[in-house]
Short mmCIF file of C-alpha atoms in Angstrom, two decimals:
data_model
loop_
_atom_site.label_atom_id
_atom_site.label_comp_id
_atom_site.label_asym_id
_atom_site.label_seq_id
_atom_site.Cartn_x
_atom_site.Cartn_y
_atom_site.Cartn_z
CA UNK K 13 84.74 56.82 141.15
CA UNK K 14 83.14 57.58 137.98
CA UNK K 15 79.62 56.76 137.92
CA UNK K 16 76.92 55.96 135.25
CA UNK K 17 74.44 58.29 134.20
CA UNK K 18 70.66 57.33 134.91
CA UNK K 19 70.09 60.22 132.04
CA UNK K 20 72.32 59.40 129.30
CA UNK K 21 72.68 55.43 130.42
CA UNK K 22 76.59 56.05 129.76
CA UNK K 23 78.42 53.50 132.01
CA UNK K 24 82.52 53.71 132.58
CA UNK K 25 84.63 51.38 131.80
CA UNK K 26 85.60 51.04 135.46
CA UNK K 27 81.88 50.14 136.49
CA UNK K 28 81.41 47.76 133.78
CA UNK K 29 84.48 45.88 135.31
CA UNK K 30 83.07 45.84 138.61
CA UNK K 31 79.76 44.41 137.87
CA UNK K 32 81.54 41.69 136.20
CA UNK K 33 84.18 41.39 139.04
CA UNK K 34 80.81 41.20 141.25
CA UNK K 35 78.76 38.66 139.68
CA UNK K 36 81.56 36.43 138.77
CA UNK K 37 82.46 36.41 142.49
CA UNK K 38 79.43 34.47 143.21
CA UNK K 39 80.08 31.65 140.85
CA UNK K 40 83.25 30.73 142.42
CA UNK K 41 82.98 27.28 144.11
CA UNK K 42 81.84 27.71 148.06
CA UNK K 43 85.48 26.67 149.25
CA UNK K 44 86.79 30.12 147.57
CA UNK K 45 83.76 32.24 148.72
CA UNK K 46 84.39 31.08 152.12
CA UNK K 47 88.04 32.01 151.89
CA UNK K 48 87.19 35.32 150.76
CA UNK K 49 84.03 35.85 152.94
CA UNK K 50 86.08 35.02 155.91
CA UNK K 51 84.87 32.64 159.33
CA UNK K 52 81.16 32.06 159.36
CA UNK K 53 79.42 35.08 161.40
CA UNK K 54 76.89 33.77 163.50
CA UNK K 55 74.71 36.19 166.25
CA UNK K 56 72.18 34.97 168.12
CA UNK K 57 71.86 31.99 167.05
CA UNK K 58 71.35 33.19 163.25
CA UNK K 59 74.46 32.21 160.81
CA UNK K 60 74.57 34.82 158.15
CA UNK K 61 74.25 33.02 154.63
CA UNK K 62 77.70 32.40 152.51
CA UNK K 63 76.67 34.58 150.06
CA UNK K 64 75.59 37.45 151.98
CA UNK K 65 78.55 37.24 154.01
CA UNK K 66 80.04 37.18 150.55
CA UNK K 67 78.98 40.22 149.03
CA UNK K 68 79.26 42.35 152.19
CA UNK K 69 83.44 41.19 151.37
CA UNK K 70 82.89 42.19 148.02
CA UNK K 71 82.01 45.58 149.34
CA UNK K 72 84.11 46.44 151.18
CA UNK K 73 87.05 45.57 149.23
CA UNK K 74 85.71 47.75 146.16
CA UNK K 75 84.94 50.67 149.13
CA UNK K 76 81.26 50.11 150.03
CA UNK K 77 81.02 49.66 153.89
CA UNK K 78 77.81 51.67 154.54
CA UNK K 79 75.11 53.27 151.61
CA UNK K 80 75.42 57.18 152.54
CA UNK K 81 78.01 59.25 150.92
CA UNK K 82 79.54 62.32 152.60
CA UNK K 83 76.64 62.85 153.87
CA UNK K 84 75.26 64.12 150.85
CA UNK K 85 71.54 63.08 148.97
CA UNK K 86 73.24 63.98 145.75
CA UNK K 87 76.48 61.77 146.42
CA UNK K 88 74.15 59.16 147.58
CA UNK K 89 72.16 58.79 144.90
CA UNK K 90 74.79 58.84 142.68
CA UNK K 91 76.55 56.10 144.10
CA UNK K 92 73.18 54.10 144.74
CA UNK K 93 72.67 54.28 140.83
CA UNK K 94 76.22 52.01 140.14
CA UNK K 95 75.41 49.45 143.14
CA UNK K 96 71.82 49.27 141.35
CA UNK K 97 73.57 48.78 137.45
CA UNK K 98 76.39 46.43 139.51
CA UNK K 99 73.84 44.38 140.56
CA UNK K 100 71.24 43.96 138.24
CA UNK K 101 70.92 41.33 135.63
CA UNK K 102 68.61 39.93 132.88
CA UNK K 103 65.07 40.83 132.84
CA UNK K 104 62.98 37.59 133.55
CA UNK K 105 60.23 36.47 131.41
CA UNK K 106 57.87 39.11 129.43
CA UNK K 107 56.77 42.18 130.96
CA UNK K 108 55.03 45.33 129.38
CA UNK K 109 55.46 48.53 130.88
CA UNK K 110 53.38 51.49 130.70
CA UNK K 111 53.80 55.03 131.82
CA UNK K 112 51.01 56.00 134.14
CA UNK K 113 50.43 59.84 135.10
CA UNK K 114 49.03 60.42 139.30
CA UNK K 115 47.56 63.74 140.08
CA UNK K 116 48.16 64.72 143.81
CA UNK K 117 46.91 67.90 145.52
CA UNK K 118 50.83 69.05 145.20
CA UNK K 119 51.09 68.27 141.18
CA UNK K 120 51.89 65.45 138.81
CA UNK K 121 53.41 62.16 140.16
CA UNK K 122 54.65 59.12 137.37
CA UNK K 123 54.28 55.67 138.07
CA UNK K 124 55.19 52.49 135.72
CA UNK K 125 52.36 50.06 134.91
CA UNK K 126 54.33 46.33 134.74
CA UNK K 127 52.21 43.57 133.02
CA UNK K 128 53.49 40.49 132.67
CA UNK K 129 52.24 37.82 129.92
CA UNK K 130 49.65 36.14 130.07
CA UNK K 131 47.95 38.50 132.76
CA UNK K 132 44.79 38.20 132.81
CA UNK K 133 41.95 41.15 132.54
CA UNK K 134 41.00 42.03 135.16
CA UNK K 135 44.11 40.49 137.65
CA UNK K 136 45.45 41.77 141.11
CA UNK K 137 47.42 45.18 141.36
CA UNK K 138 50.21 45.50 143.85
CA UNK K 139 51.28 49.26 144.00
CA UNK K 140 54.94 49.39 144.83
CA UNK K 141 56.81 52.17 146.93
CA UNK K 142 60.75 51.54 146.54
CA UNK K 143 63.07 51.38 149.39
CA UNK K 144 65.90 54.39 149.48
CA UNK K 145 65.42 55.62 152.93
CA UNK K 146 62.59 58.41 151.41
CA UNK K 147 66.29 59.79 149.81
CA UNK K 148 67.03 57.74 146.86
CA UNK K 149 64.99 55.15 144.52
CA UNK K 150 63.46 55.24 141.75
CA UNK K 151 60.58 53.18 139.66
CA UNK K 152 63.36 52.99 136.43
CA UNK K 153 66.09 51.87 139.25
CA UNK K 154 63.76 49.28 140.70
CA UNK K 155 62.51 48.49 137.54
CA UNK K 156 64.66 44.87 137.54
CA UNK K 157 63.04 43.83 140.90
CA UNK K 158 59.33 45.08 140.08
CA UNK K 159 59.49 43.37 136.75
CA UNK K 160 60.57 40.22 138.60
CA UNK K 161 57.91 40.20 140.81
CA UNK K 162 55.38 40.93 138.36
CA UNK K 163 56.71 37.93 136.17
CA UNK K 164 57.02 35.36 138.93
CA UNK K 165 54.14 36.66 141.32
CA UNK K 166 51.78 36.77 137.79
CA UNK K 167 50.19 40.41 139.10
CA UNK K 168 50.20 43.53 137.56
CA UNK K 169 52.47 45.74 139.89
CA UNK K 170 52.04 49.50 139.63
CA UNK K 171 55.58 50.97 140.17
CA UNK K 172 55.51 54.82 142.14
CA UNK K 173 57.67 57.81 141.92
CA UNK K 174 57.23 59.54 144.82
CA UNK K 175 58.62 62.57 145.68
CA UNK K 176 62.26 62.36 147.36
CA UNK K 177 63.77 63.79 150.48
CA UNK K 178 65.12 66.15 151.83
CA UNK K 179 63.67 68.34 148.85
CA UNK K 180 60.20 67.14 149.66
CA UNK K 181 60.59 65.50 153.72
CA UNK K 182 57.50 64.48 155.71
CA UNK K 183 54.32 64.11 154.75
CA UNK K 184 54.92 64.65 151.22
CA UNK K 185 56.03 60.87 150.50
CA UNK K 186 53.12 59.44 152.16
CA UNK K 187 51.11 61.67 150.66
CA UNK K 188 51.70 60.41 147.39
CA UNK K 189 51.68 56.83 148.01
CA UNK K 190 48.13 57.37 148.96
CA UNK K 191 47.42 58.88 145.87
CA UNK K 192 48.37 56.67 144.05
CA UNK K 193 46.46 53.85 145.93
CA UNK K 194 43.47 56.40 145.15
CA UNK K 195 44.33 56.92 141.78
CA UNK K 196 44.60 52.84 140.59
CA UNK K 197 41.13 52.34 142.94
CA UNK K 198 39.81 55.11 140.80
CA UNK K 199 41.39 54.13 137.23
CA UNK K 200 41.28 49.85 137.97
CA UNK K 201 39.26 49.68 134.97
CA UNK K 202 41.28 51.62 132.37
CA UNK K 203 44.72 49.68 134.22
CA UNK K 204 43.32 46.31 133.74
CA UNK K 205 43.04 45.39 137.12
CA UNK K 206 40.07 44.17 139.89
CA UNK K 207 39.20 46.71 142.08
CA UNK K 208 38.83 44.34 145.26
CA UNK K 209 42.10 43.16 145.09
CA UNK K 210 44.24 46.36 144.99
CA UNK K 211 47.72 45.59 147.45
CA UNK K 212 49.99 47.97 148.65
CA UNK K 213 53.94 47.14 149.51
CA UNK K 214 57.12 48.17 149.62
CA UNK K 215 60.97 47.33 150.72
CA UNK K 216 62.44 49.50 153.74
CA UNK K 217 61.44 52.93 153.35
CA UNK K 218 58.25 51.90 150.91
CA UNK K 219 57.08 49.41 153.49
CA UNK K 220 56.71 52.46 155.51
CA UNK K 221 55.08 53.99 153.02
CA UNK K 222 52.68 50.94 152.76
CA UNK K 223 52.61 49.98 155.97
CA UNK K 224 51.45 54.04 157.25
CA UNK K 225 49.05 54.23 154.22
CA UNK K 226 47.08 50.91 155.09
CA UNK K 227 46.78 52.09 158.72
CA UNK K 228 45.97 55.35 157.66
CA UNK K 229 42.97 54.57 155.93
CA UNK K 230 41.19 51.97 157.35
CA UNK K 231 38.62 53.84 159.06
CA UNK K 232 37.88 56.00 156.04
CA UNK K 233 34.54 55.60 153.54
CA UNK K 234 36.80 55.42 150.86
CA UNK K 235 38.80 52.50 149.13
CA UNK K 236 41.02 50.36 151.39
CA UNK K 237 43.99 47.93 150.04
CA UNK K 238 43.07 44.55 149.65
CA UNK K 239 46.80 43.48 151.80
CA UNK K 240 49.92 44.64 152.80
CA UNK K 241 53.09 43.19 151.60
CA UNK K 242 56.09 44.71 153.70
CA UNK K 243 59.63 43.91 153.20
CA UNK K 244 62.13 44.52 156.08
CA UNK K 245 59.55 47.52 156.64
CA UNK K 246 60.92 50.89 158.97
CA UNK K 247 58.03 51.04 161.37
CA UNK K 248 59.08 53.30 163.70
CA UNK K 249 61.36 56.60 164.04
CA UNK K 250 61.01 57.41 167.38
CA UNK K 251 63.58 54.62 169.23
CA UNK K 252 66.55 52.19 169.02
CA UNK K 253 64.74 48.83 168.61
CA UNK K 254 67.42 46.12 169.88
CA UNK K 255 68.47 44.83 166.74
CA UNK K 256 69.95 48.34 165.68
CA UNK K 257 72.20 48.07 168.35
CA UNK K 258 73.16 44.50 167.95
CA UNK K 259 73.38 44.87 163.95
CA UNK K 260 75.16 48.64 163.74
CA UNK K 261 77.74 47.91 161.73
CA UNK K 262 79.01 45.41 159.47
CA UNK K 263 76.33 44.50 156.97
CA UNK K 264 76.03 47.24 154.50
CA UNK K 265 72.83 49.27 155.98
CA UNK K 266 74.43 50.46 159.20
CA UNK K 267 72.99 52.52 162.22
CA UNK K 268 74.25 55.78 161.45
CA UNK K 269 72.64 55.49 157.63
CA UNK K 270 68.99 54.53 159.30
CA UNK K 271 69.53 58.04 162.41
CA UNK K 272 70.86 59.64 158.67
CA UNK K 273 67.74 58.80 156.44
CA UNK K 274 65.20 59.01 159.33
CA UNK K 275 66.93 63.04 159.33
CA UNK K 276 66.19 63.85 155.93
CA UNK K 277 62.57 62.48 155.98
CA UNK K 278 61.38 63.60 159.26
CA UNK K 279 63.66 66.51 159.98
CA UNK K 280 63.17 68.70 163.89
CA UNK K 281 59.95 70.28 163.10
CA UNK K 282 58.28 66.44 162.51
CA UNK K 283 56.23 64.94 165.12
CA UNK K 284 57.84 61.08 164.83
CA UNK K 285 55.38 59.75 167.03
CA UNK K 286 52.66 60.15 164.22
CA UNK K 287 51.28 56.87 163.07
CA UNK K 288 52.05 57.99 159.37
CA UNK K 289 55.95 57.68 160.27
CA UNK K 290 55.94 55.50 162.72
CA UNK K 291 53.05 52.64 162.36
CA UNK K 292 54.13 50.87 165.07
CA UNK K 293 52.96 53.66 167.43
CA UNK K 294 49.60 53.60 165.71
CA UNK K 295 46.16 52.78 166.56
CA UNK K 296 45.37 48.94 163.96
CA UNK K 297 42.45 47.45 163.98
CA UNK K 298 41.02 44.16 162.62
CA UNK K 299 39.80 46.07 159.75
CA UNK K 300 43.09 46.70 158.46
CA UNK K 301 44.27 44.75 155.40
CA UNK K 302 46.29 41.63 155.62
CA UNK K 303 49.84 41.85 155.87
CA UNK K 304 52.62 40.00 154.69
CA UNK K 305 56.01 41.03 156.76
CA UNK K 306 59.25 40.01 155.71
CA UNK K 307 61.89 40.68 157.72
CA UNK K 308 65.61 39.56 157.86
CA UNK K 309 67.97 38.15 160.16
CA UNK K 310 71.27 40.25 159.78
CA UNK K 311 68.93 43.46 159.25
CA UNK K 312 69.51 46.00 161.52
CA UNK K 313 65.31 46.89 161.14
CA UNK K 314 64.58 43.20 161.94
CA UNK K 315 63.15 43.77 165.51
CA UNK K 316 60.85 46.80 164.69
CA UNK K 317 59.43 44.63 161.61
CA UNK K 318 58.66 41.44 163.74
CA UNK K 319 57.05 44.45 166.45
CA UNK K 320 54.66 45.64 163.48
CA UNK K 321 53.63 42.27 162.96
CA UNK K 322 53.07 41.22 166.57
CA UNK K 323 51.15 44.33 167.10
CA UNK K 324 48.89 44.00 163.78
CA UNK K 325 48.16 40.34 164.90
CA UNK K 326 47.49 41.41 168.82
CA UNK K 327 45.25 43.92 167.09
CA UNK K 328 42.88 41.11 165.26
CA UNK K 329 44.55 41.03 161.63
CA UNK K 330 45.19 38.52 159.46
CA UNK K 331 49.09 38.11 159.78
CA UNK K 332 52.26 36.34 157.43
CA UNK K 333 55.33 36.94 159.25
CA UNK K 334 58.24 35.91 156.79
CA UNK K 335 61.98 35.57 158.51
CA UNK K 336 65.17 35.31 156.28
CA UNK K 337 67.04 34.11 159.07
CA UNK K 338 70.39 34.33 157.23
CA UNK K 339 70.31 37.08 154.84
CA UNK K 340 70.40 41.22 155.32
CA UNK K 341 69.04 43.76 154.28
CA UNK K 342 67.99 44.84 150.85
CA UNK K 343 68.07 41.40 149.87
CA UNK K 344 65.64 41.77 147.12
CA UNK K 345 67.32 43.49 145.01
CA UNK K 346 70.63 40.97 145.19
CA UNK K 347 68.20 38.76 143.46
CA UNK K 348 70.22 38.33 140.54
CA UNK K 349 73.81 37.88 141.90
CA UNK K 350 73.32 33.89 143.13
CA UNK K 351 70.51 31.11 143.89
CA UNK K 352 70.35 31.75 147.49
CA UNK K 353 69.12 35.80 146.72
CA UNK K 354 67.16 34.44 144.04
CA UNK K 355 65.39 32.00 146.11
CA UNK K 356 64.27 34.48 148.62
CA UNK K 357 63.02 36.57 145.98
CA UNK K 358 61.20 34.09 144.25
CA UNK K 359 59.69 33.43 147.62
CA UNK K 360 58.38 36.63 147.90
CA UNK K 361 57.06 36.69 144.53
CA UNK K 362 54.90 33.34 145.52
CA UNK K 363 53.89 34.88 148.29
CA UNK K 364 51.80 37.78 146.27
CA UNK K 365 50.74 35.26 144.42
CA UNK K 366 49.27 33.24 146.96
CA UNK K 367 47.83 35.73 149.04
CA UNK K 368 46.04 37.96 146.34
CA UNK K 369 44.86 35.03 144.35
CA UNK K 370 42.43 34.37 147.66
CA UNK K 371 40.99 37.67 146.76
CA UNK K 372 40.14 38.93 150.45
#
């Protein structure tokens, strides 16, 4: 399938078709949807929602059953730049972005600065660590969802490029999520933003990120994120949790992607057990920053993200647990295909806003 370029912006003909083929889909009165989603899937006790049952049909029929490609980073990516152009839509509200340069002990790091209008000076800072399985993302393909939440949530939100694997596996992600966290602590002046309320999150594979680097540094002498905001985090990489076996197949993110992903970042030679992979195995304390945990019903992560949560809250912190009963995963970024993705974003956004505005 010919596939648009995320250096030239040239999209085919072919793609351009599909997006529309895509969003139109969702405007289709429910009675259609259903007939082309198929019976209601219910496990558990959960019903997945019409429209995610919807796009997962979608899918499928245009070839999209699981998000690796023949096994390859470079067919992956590829591929995950059309689902991100299929999907995305208008950009909502007014948002200024700014090109921000992060020195790490390896070399030079970039990083988007969104502010939306009517920020104020100084006003929270969420730094943001895309999801992509530590393979794929990017700050200018997340760019629709950070923009979103910096609209709706009314924060500035500090957008990361961190190094990819398998070029650059295990540590050398976390390692420059924390330096960025270090470098807007050091810079919060210069970026507009109050130093106290400095947040950390991320969606699958950056809620890792955020999730390790918040644990990671709470016994330190140095700065410390004001919260946590994890969406259908990966917490740990050294088991099956139950919900990857109930959940391996059949909506989009499957169980062979996750063994696939957890591969390339943390190939033979890592030690999965450390904390800075696999939070749930580490040592929290009450110190830690408050979390906000997302996690979603039809997600094949759901039961190690409810774990991180129970084990944060056993451990004394201050604790949000968030369940999307009926969607999957990834549902952030399907914000723009119909109200029911939208809503759950726009939830998420209110819930930044909410929980930074308290300022502890």
């Amino acid at each position: 399938m010919p596939q648009p370029s995320s250096r030239t912006g040239v999209v085919s003909p072919a793609t351009r078709l599909r997006k529309r083929v895509i969003h139109l889909g969702f405007r289709l009165p429910e009675g259609v949807k259903r007939r082309i989603a198929g019976p209601a899937v219910r496990i558990a006790g959960r019903e997945l929602a019409l429209d995610a049952q919807l796009l997962i049909a979608l899918a499928k029929r245009l070839g999209v059953d699981r998000l690796v490609v023949g096994d390859s980073p470079g067919k992956t990516r590829e591929a995950v730049r059309t689902h991100q152009y299929i999907l995305a839509g208008l950009h909502d509200g007014t948002v200024t972005d700014r090109e921000i340069r992060i020195d790490t002990p390896d070399g030079e790091i970039l990083a988007t600065l969104h502010t939306p209008a009517g920020c104020p000076d100084p006003s929270p800072l969420l730094v943001f660590f895309h999801g992509g399985g530590w393979v794929f993302g990017s700050r200018a393909e997340d760019a629709p969802l950070t923009r979103f939440l910096a609209h709706h949530a009314g924060v500035r939100v500090l957008s990361v490029d961190y190094r990819l694997a398998p070029e650059h596996p295990f540590p050398a992600p976390f390692n420059d999520a924390l330096a960025a966290f270090d470098h807007a602590h050091a810079h919060a002046a210069e970026l507009g933003v109050d130093s106290q309320r400095i947040a950390v999150g991320g969606d699958s594979a950056g809620g890792n990120l955020a999730a390790a680097l918040s644990q990671a540094v709470t016994e330190r002498q140095g700065p410390r994120p004001s919260h946590q905001f994890l969406f259908y985090p990966s917490t740990d990489l050294t088991r099956r949790h139950p919900s990857r076996e109930r959940l391996a197949n059949g909506f989009i993110l499957t169980d062979d992607d996750i063994a696939w992903f957890q591969n390339q970042y943390a190939p033979a030679s890592a030690d999965r057990s450390d904390p800075r992979l696999s939070p749930l195995l580490g040592e929290a304390s009450p110190g830690i920053a408050p979390a906000y945990v997302a996690v979603a019903g039809f997600d094949p992560l759901r039961d190690e993200g409810e774990a991180y949560a129970t084990a944060l809250e056993k451990a004394g912190a201050t604790v949000t647990l968030d369940r999307m009963d009926d969607l999957i995963h990834g549902y952030l970024n399907f914000y723009a295909l119909c109200p029911r993705f939208r809503a759950a974003a726009l939830r998420t956004a209110e819930a930044i806003r909410t929980h930074l505005s308290k300022g502890h």
